[in-house]
Amino acid sequence: MLRITDLSIEKINSLLDSADEFANGKIQRATQDVFVANLFFEDSTRTKTSFDIAQRKLGLQVVPFDITTSSLNKGESLYDTVKTLKSLGIDLAVVRHPKDKFYEELKSIGLPVINGGDGTGNHPSQNLLDLMTIRQEFGHFKGLKIGIVGDVKHSRVANSNAVALRKMGAKVYFSGPEKWFDEGTIINGTYLSIDDLVKEVDVLMLLRIQHERHGEKMKISLESYHRKFGLTVDREKMMKEKAIIMHPAPINRGVEIANSLVECGRSRIFKQMQNGVFARMAILKDALEAEGFQFG
Amino acid sequence: MLRITDLSIEKINSLLDSADEFANGKIQRATQDVFVANLFFEDSTRTKTSFDIAQRKLGLQVVPFDITTSSLNKGESLYDTVKTLKSLGIDLAVVRHPKDKFYEELKSIGLPVINGGDGTGNHPSQNLLDLMTIRQEFGHFKGLKIGIVGDVKHSRVANSNAVALRKMGAKVYFSGPEKWFDEGTIINGTYLSIDDLVKEVDVLMLLRIQHERHGEKMKISLESYHRKFGLTVDREKMMKEKAIIMHPAPINRGVEIANSLVECGRSRIFKQMQNGVFARMAILKDALEAEGFQFG
Amino acid sequence: MLRITDLSIEKINSLLDSADEFANGKIQRATQDVFVANLFFEDSTRTKTSFDIAQRKLGLQVVPFDITTSSLNKGESLYDTVKTLKSLGIDLAVVRHPKDKFYEELKSIGLPVINGGDGTGNHPSQNLLDLMTIRQEFGHFKGLKIGIVGDVKHSRVANSNAVALRKMGAKVYFSGPEKWFDEGTIINGTYLSIDDLVKEVDVLMLLRIQHERHGEKMKISLESYHRKFGLTVDREKMMKEKAIIMHPAPINRGVEIANSLVECGRSRIFKQMQNGVFARMAILKDALEAEGFQFG
């Protein structure tokens, strides 16, 4: 599981079905010992913890791995570290790494690797939980209008979500500061001003401003960002009756979204987190079954 | 479980009975999956590890959470972090935080939170293990004389222990550097000089000098502290025959207490640690049963 | 388990037999709750993770202990930390520490401690997995020629491996920069030039250059080390037909060994890691059985 954009419509639907089953209380556990490790080279609360909980719910053995006290400090490469874990008996690794496509160099090792986020590349388990949350709400993707707003350039979900959503039949719109749209970034959708976009869409996906990826000092103040591109209290009132708000979190409250809207009636932000555990259970089970492991 | 001082005498006795049962070998495990997380924003060996062991003995699933590699580094608030954990399926959190009453802002989330120590406020699981250790020794609290000595101002157990012990019927005395006693801190007991106090009490509770909370450079040398306010070898000889020594640890050996006395016959310091696991089992079981979880 | 050199031939053979049984798929689990903790005061991937996996395979409860967020930061000593863990109910600790013979001061505590590496002293679980890998290959030690090459002075396996291998009947040769051989270090073997040594030996044990232990700036460049003392592509061709290559890892690729040889046909480097889990299972089971714990 490296990129959502590699998956067929059938595969995506089958993973979403599996995730929904877990959300509805289905219990499945590995019928033998399975050892997994989570290697996070970037900070994470949601992704790491929800993979961890998903693994425990599936009855897997989670072997702790702390990159800050590992032999990576002695100069050991990612390749040698992952090959070592395989030698030690780890059956699957979840890896988040700041390098785009870090997984390419790991392929020859033969250990199943789930991409927990690569650089500004992909974040397939986030994609899947986003799709899951939309499908739960509307029952389908066909003809839905999805708005993706914000720091598209530094986001590893914006573009992959756009590609996946179009594949599933949705229509995609973008908004946000124009300098954050490289040539080609909006190839998969239409750019609208934020005021036009909020009136149009069924799903408003807000992106986090990734301070930690902006090398240069941001030229725009956070207050000004909120006023010009954020979901203000006034803009929320312009949204369609059944439209929902999504955000991958962590949220910069008062920047991408007004503080008071984070837990409002249309917000699915904490629902997304809840779904994240079930989406990851589906991904893990699928990857392990492909290796011959069984669940019962 | 946020403050020992909120609990009735009956509730304290019932928790102590439950802790004693665990100490006597009673085995109880959750009858379903229960996920817990321990969020420690301050260093800890005893409290964190003993909560962890208590949780495992109760058959709970302990989901690792390392604040240093979480999205707290991306500016996520404590509120959003705890709300996230609840969304991910965490059933109970133990939190230690440097902010007094950090738990107030978490109440609306609806996740059971056990206070593992808040600022210079409270530390109820330490209170309970202290009470447990005293009751094991004397069988009751009525009329017992308890001396609390040292850095009362920066201690989160001194004042809450004093209140709880008086409620249970004991008499409380304080000693230590006078400048470490704010107005009001000795409202719950009587100040004595250390030489008078050691002769008087049945229980001598020494407090750790919390170097890390003394913003200003301490104006007294450690040797001088030991001589003026510590339990020296000579002062120990003045204690009553059956009197015991307690300390929440970590100990500054040779400061609050002479090195050779740490493991002497009257010392219950390591017994306190042992009891800490059982006291925390009682607290966890009580909190989870209040949420409808069952143990068998 | 503190030093391999303390063990009799019979004991070593019995541990190797037990490790081989685990390698061949034998499953054994503790018949009651056993709590263990791994205290690593130096970075580690292989040793820490393989102890952790070995513990889980034996059905032990691994209680996380992170030295960086413990009360060691408040000045608590190693002695008090380990005594605390025993009080909390930990049944066995694995400890790696930069101080030679750190375990001496812990003996009075009465907690079984397995040495996960002490300073430049010993590393008995690495010794055992090295012996296991050699015995698997040749079926015996008698008359085998073993070459140990490199940073003998800073290695905690070189000298103890030499002593153990001679005890088992093998002949030991050393090579590497002469200034890295203190008086006495080659007492247990014969010094040869690297070009002579590679032709002679059945087992070539390369040692890692421990940059982190070289206080002074190394006076030799890494390229020059490789050319003068490393296993180059050319030197590998001079090795005997059935000779094998070993390295405790992490590997400095292109320094101790040419990059292309790390995974060559004679390399047992990743096999060593695999064996490490089984060797540690044997060590843990042996130590716990000595305490009266049972496995079934």
PDB file of N, CA and C in Angstrom, chain A residues 29 42-46 49-50 52-53 56-57 66 68 96 208 212 250-253 263 270 273-274 277, chain B residues 33 35 61-66 68-74 76 79-81 83-85 87-90:
ATOM      1  N   ARG A  29      -9.185 -11.406  14.117  1.00  0.00           N
ATOM      2  CA  ARG A  29      -7.839 -11.431  14.692  1.00  0.00           C
ATOM      3  C   ARG A  29      -6.961 -12.420  13.933  1.00  0.00           C
ATOM      4  N   GLU A  42       8.757  11.216  11.109  1.00  0.00           N
ATOM      5  CA  GLU A  42       8.174  12.543  11.284  1.00  0.00           C
ATOM      6  C   GLU A  42       7.143  12.424  12.398  1.00  0.00           C
ATOM      7  N   ASP A  43       6.902  13.538  13.084  1.00  0.00           N
ATOM      8  CA  ASP A  43       5.957  13.529  14.199  1.00  0.00           C
ATOM      9  C   ASP A  43       4.563  13.128  13.731  1.00  0.00           C
ATOM     10  N   SER A  44       3.848  12.478  14.611  1.00  0.00           N
ATOM     11  CA  SER A  44       2.507  12.024  14.274  1.00  0.00           C
ATOM     12  C   SER A  44       1.767  11.679  15.554  1.00  0.00           C
ATOM     13  N   THR A  45       0.513  12.072  15.641  1.00  0.00           N
ATOM     14  CA  THR A  45      -0.348  11.546  16.696  1.00  0.00           C
ATOM     15  C   THR A  45      -1.354  10.603  16.080  1.00  0.00           C
ATOM     16  N   ARG A  46      -2.147  11.102  15.148  1.00  0.00           N
ATOM     17  CA  ARG A  46      -3.243  10.345  14.579  1.00  0.00           C
ATOM     18  C   ARG A  46      -2.797   9.101  13.823  1.00  0.00           C
ATOM     19  N   THR A  49      -0.804   6.496  16.119  1.00  0.00           N
ATOM     20  CA  THR A  49      -1.643   5.885  17.146  1.00  0.00           C
ATOM     21  C   THR A  49      -2.755   5.056  16.522  1.00  0.00           C
ATOM     22  N   SER A  50      -3.299   5.513  15.395  1.00  0.00           N
ATOM     23  CA  SER A  50      -4.406   4.731  14.845  1.00  0.00           C
ATOM     24  C   SER A  50      -3.903   3.467  14.158  1.00  0.00           C
ATOM     25  N   ASP A  52      -1.418   1.837  15.354  1.00  0.00           N
ATOM     26  CA  ASP A  52      -1.120   1.018  16.528  1.00  0.00           C
ATOM     27  C   ASP A  52      -2.393   0.361  17.076  1.00  0.00           C
ATOM     28  N   ILE A  53      -3.464   1.158  17.197  1.00  0.00           N
ATOM     29  CA  ILE A  53      -4.717   0.601  17.704  1.00  0.00           C
ATOM     30  C   ILE A  53      -5.294  -0.405  16.703  1.00  0.00           C
ATOM     31  N   ARG A  56      -3.484  -3.663  17.114  1.00  0.00           N
ATOM     32  CA  ARG A  56      -3.883  -4.396  18.320  1.00  0.00           C
ATOM     33  C   ARG A  56      -5.277  -5.002  18.153  1.00  0.00           C
ATOM     34  N   LYS A  57      -6.188  -4.247  17.495  1.00  0.00           N
ATOM     35  CA  LYS A  57      -7.531  -4.787  17.281  1.00  0.00           C
ATOM     36  C   LYS A  57      -7.502  -6.017  16.381  1.00  0.00           C
ATOM     37  N   ASP A  66      11.748   3.081  18.169  1.00  0.00           N
ATOM     38  CA  ASP A  66      11.915   4.517  18.364  1.00  0.00           C
ATOM     39  C   ASP A  66      13.117   4.960  17.551  1.00  0.00           C
ATOM     40  N   THR A  68      14.606   7.638  17.424  1.00  0.00           N
ATOM     41  CA  THR A  68      15.566   8.525  18.089  1.00  0.00           C
ATOM     42  C   THR A  68      16.581   7.777  18.940  1.00  0.00           C
ATOM     43  N   ARG A  96       6.657   6.170   7.918  1.00  0.00           N
ATOM     44  CA  ARG A  96       6.494   7.572   7.505  1.00  0.00           C
ATOM     45  C   ARG A  96       7.882   8.173   7.411  1.00  0.00           C
ATOM     46  N   ARG A 208      -4.214  21.488   6.191  1.00  0.00           N
ATOM     47  CA  ARG A 208      -3.423  22.146   7.222  1.00  0.00           C
ATOM     48  C   ARG A 208      -2.285  22.955   6.593  1.00  0.00           C
ATOM     49  N   GLU A 212       5.939  23.533   9.162  1.00  0.00           N
ATOM     50  CA  GLU A 212       7.242  22.861   9.204  1.00  0.00           C
ATOM     51  C   GLU A 212       7.799  22.556   7.809  1.00  0.00           C
ATOM     52  N   PRO A 250      -3.406  17.679  12.356  1.00  0.00           N
ATOM     53  CA  PRO A 250      -3.831  18.637  13.370  1.00  0.00           C
ATOM     54  C   PRO A 250      -4.312  19.954  12.756  1.00  0.00           C
ATOM     55  N   ILE A 251      -5.289  20.544  13.408  1.00  0.00           N
ATOM     56  CA  ILE A 251      -5.915  21.781  12.947  1.00  0.00           C
ATOM     57  C   ILE A 251      -5.173  22.982  13.521  1.00  0.00           C
ATOM     58  N   ASN A 252      -4.926  23.978  12.702  1.00  0.00           N
ATOM     59  CA  ASN A 252      -4.552  25.285  13.230  1.00  0.00           C
ATOM     60  C   ASN A 252      -5.861  26.039  13.456  1.00  0.00           C
ATOM     61  N   ARG A 253      -6.373  25.967  14.659  1.00  0.00           N
ATOM     62  CA  ARG A 253      -7.663  26.598  14.953  1.00  0.00           C
ATOM     63  C   ARG A 253      -7.591  28.100  14.707  1.00  0.00           C
ATOM     64  N   GLU A 263     -16.007  21.803  15.869  1.00  0.00           N
ATOM     65  CA  GLU A 263     -16.908  20.747  16.343  1.00  0.00           C
ATOM     66  C   GLU A 263     -18.372  21.067  16.002  1.00  0.00           C
ATOM     67  N   PHE A 270     -13.589  14.831  13.570  1.00  0.00           N
ATOM     68  CA  PHE A 270     -13.287  13.760  14.530  1.00  0.00           C
ATOM     69  C   PHE A 270     -13.824  12.407  14.048  1.00  0.00           C
ATOM     70  N   MET A 273     -11.081  10.808  12.120  1.00  0.00           N
ATOM     71  CA  MET A 273     -10.092  10.121  12.963  1.00  0.00           C
ATOM     72  C   MET A 273     -10.597   8.736  13.365  1.00  0.00           C
ATOM     73  N   GLN A 274     -11.880   8.715  13.739  1.00  0.00           N
ATOM     74  CA  GLN A 274     -12.511   7.441  14.116  1.00  0.00           C
ATOM     75  C   GLN A 274     -12.425   6.452  12.955  1.00  0.00           C
ATOM     76  N   VAL A 277      -8.975   4.454  12.106  1.00  0.00           N
ATOM     77  CA  VAL A 277      -8.626   3.155  12.696  1.00  0.00           C
ATOM     78  C   VAL A 277      -9.187   2.019  11.829  1.00  0.00           C
TER      79      VAL A 277
ATOM     80  N   ASP B  33     -11.930  -5.890  25.258  1.00  0.00           N
ATOM     81  CA  ASP B  33     -10.818  -5.003  24.914  1.00  0.00           C
ATOM     82  C   ASP B  33     -11.016  -3.628  25.539  1.00  0.00           C
ATOM     83  N   PHE B  35      -8.776   0.002  25.723  1.00  0.00           N
ATOM     84  CA  PHE B  35      -7.557   0.683  25.269  1.00  0.00           C
ATOM     85  C   PHE B  35      -7.279   1.887  26.150  1.00  0.00           C
ATOM     86  N   GLN B  61      -5.213  -2.908  27.220  1.00  0.00           N
ATOM     87  CA  GLN B  61      -4.288  -2.704  26.107  1.00  0.00           C
ATOM     88  C   GLN B  61      -3.668  -1.319  26.263  1.00  0.00           C
ATOM     89  N   VAL B  62      -2.366  -1.277  26.485  1.00  0.00           N
ATOM     90  CA  VAL B  62      -1.681   0.002  26.665  1.00  0.00           C
ATOM     91  C   VAL B  62      -1.145   0.483  25.319  1.00  0.00           C
ATOM     92  N   VAL B  63      -1.723   1.559  24.802  1.00  0.00           N
ATOM     93  CA  VAL B  63      -1.287   2.100  23.514  1.00  0.00           C
ATOM     94  C   VAL B  63      -0.197   3.130  23.777  1.00  0.00           C
ATOM     95  N   PRO B  64       1.011   2.918  23.223  1.00  0.00           N
ATOM     96  CA  PRO B  64       2.098   3.845  23.528  1.00  0.00           C
ATOM     97  C   PRO B  64       1.804   5.243  22.999  1.00  0.00           C
ATOM     98  N   PHE B  65       2.153   6.248  23.779  1.00  0.00           N
ATOM     99  CA  PHE B  65       2.011   7.629  23.320  1.00  0.00           C
ATOM    100  C   PHE B  65       3.210   8.410  23.813  1.00  0.00           C
ATOM    101  N   ASP B  66       4.037   8.850  22.874  1.00  0.00           N
ATOM    102  CA  ASP B  66       5.255   9.567  23.221  1.00  0.00           C
ATOM    103  C   ASP B  66       5.044  11.034  22.865  1.00  0.00           C
ATOM    104  N   THR B  68       6.977  13.406  22.822  1.00  0.00           N
ATOM    105  CA  THR B  68       8.072  14.070  22.101  1.00  0.00           C
ATOM    106  C   THR B  68       8.024  13.829  20.600  1.00  0.00           C
ATOM    107  N   THR B  69       7.266  12.839  20.141  1.00  0.00           N
ATOM    108  CA  THR B  69       7.183  12.592  18.696  1.00  0.00           C
ATOM    109  C   THR B  69       5.743  12.681  18.210  1.00  0.00           C
ATOM    110  N   SER B  70       4.911  13.391  18.962  1.00  0.00           N
ATOM    111  CA  SER B  70       3.506  13.523  18.584  1.00  0.00           C
ATOM    112  C   SER B  70       3.278  14.839  17.854  1.00  0.00           C
ATOM    113  N   SER B  71       2.038  15.052  17.440  1.00  0.00           N
ATOM    114  CA  SER B  71       1.693  16.292  16.748  1.00  0.00           C
ATOM    115  C   SER B  71       1.634  17.481  17.697  1.00  0.00           C
ATOM    116  N   LEU B  72       1.857  17.248  18.990  1.00  0.00           N
ATOM    117  CA  LEU B  72       2.029  18.373  19.902  1.00  0.00           C
ATOM    118  C   LEU B  72       3.166  19.265  19.401  1.00  0.00           C
ATOM    119  N   ASN B  73       4.149  18.629  18.730  1.00  0.00           N
ATOM    120  CA  ASN B  73       5.246  19.384  18.128  1.00  0.00           C
ATOM    121  C   ASN B  73       4.796  20.262  16.973  1.00  0.00           C
ATOM    122  N   LYS B  74       3.637  19.962  16.400  1.00  0.00           N
ATOM    123  CA  LYS B  74       3.118  20.809  15.323  1.00  0.00           C
ATOM    124  C   LYS B  74       2.148  21.834  15.897  1.00  0.00           C
ATOM    125  N   GLU B  76      -0.323  21.200  18.167  1.00  0.00           N
ATOM    126  CA  GLU B  76      -1.647  20.719  18.563  1.00  0.00           C
ATOM    127  C   GLU B  76      -1.819  20.891  20.081  1.00  0.00           C
ATOM    128  N   TYR B  79      -6.077  19.746  24.518  1.00  0.00           N
ATOM    129  CA  TYR B  79      -7.487  19.429  24.278  1.00  0.00           C
ATOM    130  C   TYR B  79      -7.647  18.620  22.979  1.00  0.00           C
ATOM    131  N   ASP B  80      -7.078  19.122  21.879  1.00  0.00           N
ATOM    132  CA  ASP B  80      -7.238  18.423  20.600  1.00  0.00           C
ATOM    133  C   ASP B  80      -6.563  17.050  20.625  1.00  0.00           C
ATOM    134  N   THR B  81      -5.443  16.941  21.337  1.00  0.00           N
ATOM    135  CA  THR B  81      -4.758  15.654  21.436  1.00  0.00           C
ATOM    136  C   THR B  81      -5.626  14.632  22.173  1.00  0.00           C
ATOM    137  N   LYS B  83      -8.898  14.784  22.698  1.00  0.00           N
ATOM    138  CA  LYS B  83     -10.119  14.532  21.909  1.00  0.00           C
ATOM    139  C   LYS B  83      -9.808  13.564  20.752  1.00  0.00           C
ATOM    140  N   THR B  84      -8.634  13.717  20.164  1.00  0.00           N
ATOM    141  CA  THR B  84      -8.194  12.800  19.107  1.00  0.00           C
ATOM    142  C   THR B  84      -8.093  11.376  19.640  1.00  0.00           C
ATOM    143  N   LEU B  85      -7.459  11.219  20.796  1.00  0.00           N
ATOM    144  CA  LEU B  85      -7.295   9.874  21.364  1.00  0.00           C
ATOM    145  C   LEU B  85      -8.659   9.233  21.615  1.00  0.00           C
ATOM    146  N   SER B  87     -11.383   9.880  19.936  1.00  0.00           N
ATOM    147  CA  SER B  87     -11.918   9.521  18.615  1.00  0.00           C
ATOM    148  C   SER B  87     -11.299   8.228  18.089  1.00  0.00           C
ATOM    149  N   LEU B  88     -10.025   8.019  18.413  1.00  0.00           N
ATOM    150  CA  LEU B  88      -9.322   6.830  17.918  1.00  0.00           C
ATOM    151  C   LEU B  88      -9.716   5.571  18.692  1.00  0.00           C
ATOM    152  N   GLY B  89     -10.504   5.727  19.753  1.00  0.00           N
ATOM    153  CA  GLY B  89     -10.960   4.540  20.471  1.00  0.00           C
ATOM    154  C   GLY B  89     -10.299   4.312  21.816  1.00  0.00           C
ATOM    155  N   ILE B  90      -9.511   5.285  22.289  1.00  0.00           N
ATOM    156  CA  ILE B  90      -8.932   5.178  23.632  1.00  0.00           C
ATOM    157  C   ILE B  90     -10.070   5.306  24.653  1.00  0.00           C
TER     158      ILE B  90
END
